């Protein structure tokens, strides 16, 4: 299954329960509740009530402006509209392919899948023929270091680590230093999960970022926030507060393999103009794929068709 | 937790405060705002719909009750609805009449099962029961290791799989032997995280259920879960059977939508909530108290209980006697600071005081807590003699204490001044009419 089919098959279940899919909604004679039903559909995808009503407003404006143009499809309009929120600026490693090392700092709240995603991301770079080093800077959660080391063994990648409870900033610093000294292509640093309301932990993150930045001598690097597709509107607060602590350069959306649609990224992309770098679609090490805004928007709005067409 | 929902309710109510009878359009406007507030809090859409419908009936049908303003009526109706959504009655864990009581935890990846298993084990251990943890998450790397470490921290034995065991079912004989030999009263099973739509993994849970026959199969859900939460819960209930729910990560700013949705959709009670990273941060769930916190009316009951468990009645009496004789020492002061810390974070405590939750944005909790820490360090750097007789603290002693605690002489002076104020305040409070005198010192 490719990304569309996977997304589609998950999304379809919710849709069936809802009983009125978009295709039906637009196909039939428009009922007086048409916009309301459409709004509900978006809310159920975790797009959020505010964003849902903004999108409805966009649609109404567009319909008014294109009154004489019968050839256009309103679903297509919404798809394009949603896809347009996601900026397409490439990551550091694409923009500056000669820079070494590429440093990626993985951040996020507890339980979103940072360590697993770190492993999968390392595997992706390895498949591209790049050398990778991992930094186990989650020194808080019991056995998190062990978890990353097992990933290292599985992928045959070195892991910089200290014992549990060690200073995470020191581990991050050592990882960058090791990557520089050993001329390694990519260094990925896993950090501890922290709820965005814990000020001391957010300050700690600022310190980790600061040390990495200093060691990188102000060359740009990626700070990717890992977001869980099964979580709802709280994700907005996560990104807002992480952005207060450190500059976030992109998002990774995990657990899109279930029935959850992670519609919240639509709001996040529109609000913060941040790209989604990858989406996690399953448990296997190959299940981290690049994000495609157009495919995502299509899978969000018409899962049945994305299943058929691919 | 829930601040933003509380604030939204507060705003809605403020708009109609001071109004006379509510007209139909005002009711509609109020209901619309409540609807958006609930949706933004991730309350399930179906639940929101029926909530709003019921509320509309009650607001439009009901005469404004004797003595209640429209704002109060709305508040009362919303409160009743929220309590109802949360489950009306407190639901406790059921213990088997014949030990051991077996508890199986299950849920999606990353919902906090392993941490919750340790918290639950600690909860039972604290009440004097013999607990056994079973690490049957053999899917996630190092999950077994994680539970093993947590078990060591709380002194609870953990059964781990033998080398080469990859199916958690195969651990059963070993676990059984262990609980018989160790006479364990409670056995807690941590399982791998899984999607409700993964048939193989759901089958594994069914097998475990049939094997262990748990008294309680509990679903662990992240309090931040979105619209999908109720479907996840329904799927687990249909396939395995859910006896209750534990919500994790309430210490963030989760708006609690999943908590408000789960009961009415699945009909299964919430039994515990996780409110912090530390192992003692698991609370029994009380629907009325939680409703009260959500609506912004505070939770005095939990506050009192926390105070009671932190300070014994005997201790409290001693303090009162000393205070009225003006004999409070820095030792007592230190003890008070410590029992406050035991009660929970300042942030958490303030949200339990009625009406105070809206003040929260104005208080710098980090600062409050770091000051408390500094005060503690300073007192700890004093000798016992100095603590009992602060008047002996001359310049050179103060300098020594400052160096010892890594602070400055100014900070030491500040602590002593603060202590003097507390001493005076307590003495005043204990005089006849003292509470009134004390109240005049407070800003509200």
mmCIF file with all atom_site columns, C-alpha atoms in Angstrom, chain A residues 208-290:
data_model
loop_
_atom_site.group_PDB
_atom_site.id
_atom_site.type_symbol
_atom_site.label_atom_id
_atom_site.label_alt_id
_atom_site.label_comp_id
_atom_site.label_asym_id
_atom_site.label_entity_id
_atom_site.label_seq_id
_atom_site.pdbx_PDB_ins_code
_atom_site.Cartn_x
_atom_site.Cartn_y
_atom_site.Cartn_z
_atom_site.occupancy
_atom_site.B_iso_or_equiv
_atom_site.pdbx_formal_charge
_atom_site.auth_seq_id
_atom_site.auth_comp_id
_atom_site.auth_asym_id
_atom_site.auth_atom_id
_atom_site.pdbx_PDB_model_num
ATOM 1  C CA . UNK A 1 208 ? 20.164 21.851 24.665 1.00 0.00 ? 208 UNK A CA 1
ATOM 2  C CA . UNK A 1 209 ? 19.362 23.932 21.585 1.00 0.00 ? 209 UNK A CA 1
ATOM 3  C CA . UNK A 1 210 ? 21.825 26.616 22.628 1.00 0.00 ? 210 UNK A CA 1
ATOM 4  C CA . UNK A 1 211 ? 24.700 24.194 23.005 1.00 0.00 ? 211 UNK A CA 1
ATOM 5  C CA . UNK A 1 212 ? 24.028 22.522 19.660 1.00 0.00 ? 212 UNK A CA 1
ATOM 6  C CA . UNK A 1 213 ? 23.779 25.902 17.976 1.00 0.00 ? 213 UNK A CA 1
ATOM 7  C CA . UNK A 1 214 ? 27.074 27.021 19.458 1.00 0.00 ? 214 UNK A CA 1
ATOM 8  C CA . UNK A 1 215 ? 28.812 23.849 18.379 1.00 0.00 ? 215 UNK A CA 1
ATOM 9  C CA . UNK A 1 216 ? 27.358 24.259 14.874 1.00 0.00 ? 216 UNK A CA 1
ATOM 10 C CA . UNK A 1 217 ? 28.883 27.743 14.796 1.00 0.00 ? 217 UNK A CA 1
ATOM 11 C CA . UNK A 1 218 ? 25.561 29.224 13.803 1.00 0.00 ? 218 UNK A CA 1
ATOM 12 C CA . UNK A 1 219 ? 25.088 27.138 10.675 1.00 0.00 ? 219 UNK A CA 1
ATOM 13 C CA . UNK A 1 220 ? 21.421 26.207 10.308 1.00 0.00 ? 220 UNK A CA 1
ATOM 14 C CA . UNK A 1 221 ? 20.153 22.859 11.510 1.00 0.00 ? 221 UNK A CA 1
ATOM 15 C CA . UNK A 1 222 ? 16.754 21.244 11.795 1.00 0.00 ? 222 UNK A CA 1
ATOM 16 C CA . UNK A 1 223 ? 14.585 21.172 14.886 1.00 0.00 ? 223 UNK A CA 1
ATOM 17 C CA . UNK A 1 224 ? 11.698 18.833 14.169 1.00 0.00 ? 224 UNK A CA 1
ATOM 18 C CA . UNK A 1 225 ? 8.696  18.627 16.449 1.00 0.00 ? 225 UNK A CA 1
ATOM 19 C CA . UNK A 1 226 ? 7.051  15.203 16.524 1.00 0.00 ? 226 UNK A CA 1
ATOM 20 C CA . UNK A 1 227 ? 3.255  15.409 16.659 1.00 0.00 ? 227 UNK A CA 1
ATOM 21 C CA . UNK A 1 228 ? 0.809  12.575 17.330 1.00 0.00 ? 228 UNK A CA 1
ATOM 22 C CA . UNK A 1 229 ? -2.036 12.331 14.790 1.00 0.00 ? 229 UNK A CA 1
ATOM 23 C CA . UNK A 1 230 ? -4.357 10.867 17.403 1.00 0.00 ? 230 UNK A CA 1
ATOM 24 C CA . UNK A 1 231 ? -4.139 13.983 19.563 1.00 0.00 ? 231 UNK A CA 1
ATOM 25 C CA . UNK A 1 232 ? -6.533 16.854 19.110 1.00 0.00 ? 232 UNK A CA 1
ATOM 26 C CA . UNK A 1 233 ? -6.534 20.613 19.546 1.00 0.00 ? 233 UNK A CA 1
ATOM 27 C CA . UNK A 1 234 ? -3.929 20.488 22.310 1.00 0.00 ? 234 UNK A CA 1
ATOM 28 C CA . UNK A 1 235 ? -1.360 20.073 19.559 1.00 0.00 ? 235 UNK A CA 1
ATOM 29 C CA . UNK A 1 236 ? -1.721 23.807 18.814 1.00 0.00 ? 236 UNK A CA 1
ATOM 30 C CA . UNK A 1 237 ? -0.614 24.621 22.329 1.00 0.00 ? 237 UNK A CA 1
ATOM 31 C CA . UNK A 1 238 ? 2.277  22.167 21.959 1.00 0.00 ? 238 UNK A CA 1
ATOM 32 C CA . UNK A 1 239 ? 3.665  23.882 18.892 1.00 0.00 ? 239 UNK A CA 1
ATOM 33 C CA . UNK A 1 240 ? 3.051  27.375 20.284 1.00 0.00 ? 240 UNK A CA 1
ATOM 34 C CA . UNK A 1 241 ? 4.964  26.639 23.464 1.00 0.00 ? 241 UNK A CA 1
ATOM 35 C CA . UNK A 1 242 ? 7.809  24.724 21.866 1.00 0.00 ? 242 UNK A CA 1
ATOM 36 C CA . UNK A 1 243 ? 8.255  27.646 19.477 1.00 0.00 ? 243 UNK A CA 1
ATOM 37 C CA . UNK A 1 244 ? 8.612  29.924 22.473 1.00 0.00 ? 244 UNK A CA 1
ATOM 38 C CA . UNK A 1 245 ? 11.468 27.797 23.789 1.00 0.00 ? 245 UNK A CA 1
ATOM 39 C CA . UNK A 1 246 ? 13.347 27.105 20.549 1.00 0.00 ? 246 UNK A CA 1
ATOM 40 C CA . UNK A 1 247 ? 13.011 27.828 16.810 1.00 0.00 ? 247 UNK A CA 1
ATOM 41 C CA . UNK A 1 248 ? 11.119 24.869 15.317 1.00 0.00 ? 248 UNK A CA 1
ATOM 42 C CA . UNK A 1 249 ? 11.883 24.273 11.628 1.00 0.00 ? 249 UNK A CA 1
ATOM 43 C CA . UNK A 1 250 ? 9.430  21.520 10.757 1.00 0.00 ? 250 UNK A CA 1
ATOM 44 C CA . UNK A 1 251 ? 6.901  18.933 11.890 1.00 0.00 ? 251 UNK A CA 1
ATOM 45 C CA . UNK A 1 252 ? 6.674  15.151 11.757 1.00 0.00 ? 252 UNK A CA 1
ATOM 46 C CA . UNK A 1 253 ? 3.199  13.659 12.068 1.00 0.00 ? 253 UNK A CA 1
ATOM 47 C CA . UNK A 1 254 ? 3.194  10.163 13.577 1.00 0.00 ? 254 UNK A CA 1
ATOM 48 C CA . UNK A 1 255 ? 0.584  7.418  14.022 1.00 0.00 ? 255 UNK A CA 1
ATOM 49 C CA . UNK A 1 256 ? -1.294 8.261  10.852 1.00 0.00 ? 256 UNK A CA 1
ATOM 50 C CA . UNK A 1 257 ? -1.795 4.541  10.431 1.00 0.00 ? 257 UNK A CA 1
ATOM 51 C CA . UNK A 1 258 ? -4.899 4.404  12.550 1.00 0.00 ? 258 UNK A CA 1
ATOM 52 C CA . UNK A 1 259 ? -8.234 5.974  11.967 1.00 0.00 ? 259 UNK A CA 1
ATOM 53 C CA . UNK A 1 260 ? -7.059 9.378  13.099 1.00 0.00 ? 260 UNK A CA 1
ATOM 54 C CA . UNK A 1 261 ? -6.481 11.936 10.403 1.00 0.00 ? 261 UNK A CA 1
ATOM 55 C CA . UNK A 1 262 ? -4.299 14.427 12.168 1.00 0.00 ? 262 UNK A CA 1
ATOM 56 C CA . UNK A 1 263 ? -6.369 17.263 10.672 1.00 0.00 ? 263 UNK A CA 1
ATOM 57 C CA . UNK A 1 264 ? -4.785 19.539 13.225 1.00 0.00 ? 264 UNK A CA 1
ATOM 58 C CA . UNK A 1 265 ? -1.738 19.927 10.940 1.00 0.00 ? 265 UNK A CA 1
ATOM 59 C CA . UNK A 1 266 ? -3.959 21.870 8.558  1.00 0.00 ? 266 UNK A CA 1
ATOM 60 C CA . UNK A 1 267 ? -4.504 24.487 11.261 1.00 0.00 ? 267 UNK A CA 1
ATOM 61 C CA . UNK A 1 268 ? -0.855 24.401 12.291 1.00 0.00 ? 268 UNK A CA 1
ATOM 62 C CA . UNK A 1 269 ? 0.451  24.854 8.747  1.00 0.00 ? 269 UNK A CA 1
ATOM 63 C CA . UNK A 1 270 ? -1.941 27.744 8.126  1.00 0.00 ? 270 UNK A CA 1
ATOM 64 C CA . UNK A 1 271 ? -1.125 29.418 11.400 1.00 0.00 ? 271 UNK A CA 1
ATOM 65 C CA . UNK A 1 272 ? 2.629  28.937 11.605 1.00 0.00 ? 272 UNK A CA 1
ATOM 66 C CA . UNK A 1 273 ? 3.714  28.344 7.978  1.00 0.00 ? 273 UNK A CA 1
ATOM 67 C CA . UNK A 1 274 ? 5.756  25.337 8.977  1.00 0.00 ? 274 UNK A CA 1
ATOM 68 C CA . UNK A 1 275 ? 6.392  22.413 6.631  1.00 0.00 ? 275 UNK A CA 1
ATOM 69 C CA . UNK A 1 276 ? 5.511  18.830 7.542  1.00 0.00 ? 276 UNK A CA 1
ATOM 70 C CA . UNK A 1 277 ? 8.693  16.879 6.792  1.00 0.00 ? 277 UNK A CA 1
ATOM 71 C CA . UNK A 1 278 ? 7.488  13.315 7.258  1.00 0.00 ? 278 UNK A CA 1
ATOM 72 C CA . UNK A 1 279 ? 4.514  11.249 8.299  1.00 0.00 ? 279 UNK A CA 1
ATOM 73 C CA . UNK A 1 280 ? 4.682  7.978  10.225 1.00 0.00 ? 280 UNK A CA 1
ATOM 74 C CA . UNK A 1 281 ? 2.380  5.377  8.693  1.00 0.00 ? 281 UNK A CA 1
ATOM 75 C CA . UNK A 1 282 ? 3.161  2.203  10.590 1.00 0.00 ? 282 UNK A CA 1
ATOM 76 C CA . UNK A 1 283 ? 5.344  0.238  12.909 1.00 0.00 ? 283 UNK A CA 1
ATOM 77 C CA . UNK A 1 284 ? 8.031  -0.951 10.480 1.00 0.00 ? 284 UNK A CA 1
ATOM 78 C CA . UNK A 1 285 ? 11.287 0.886  9.978  1.00 0.00 ? 285 UNK A CA 1
ATOM 79 C CA . UNK A 1 286 ? 10.287 1.779  6.399  1.00 0.00 ? 286 UNK A CA 1
ATOM 80 C CA . UNK A 1 287 ? 7.046  3.398  7.452  1.00 0.00 ? 287 UNK A CA 1
ATOM 81 C CA . UNK A 1 288 ? 8.267  6.972  7.664  1.00 0.00 ? 288 UNK A CA 1
ATOM 82 C CA . UNK A 1 289 ? 7.501  8.697  4.361  1.00 0.00 ? 289 UNK A CA 1
ATOM 83 C CA . UNK A 1 290 ? 7.860  12.190 2.969  1.00 0.00 ? 290 UNK A CA 1
#
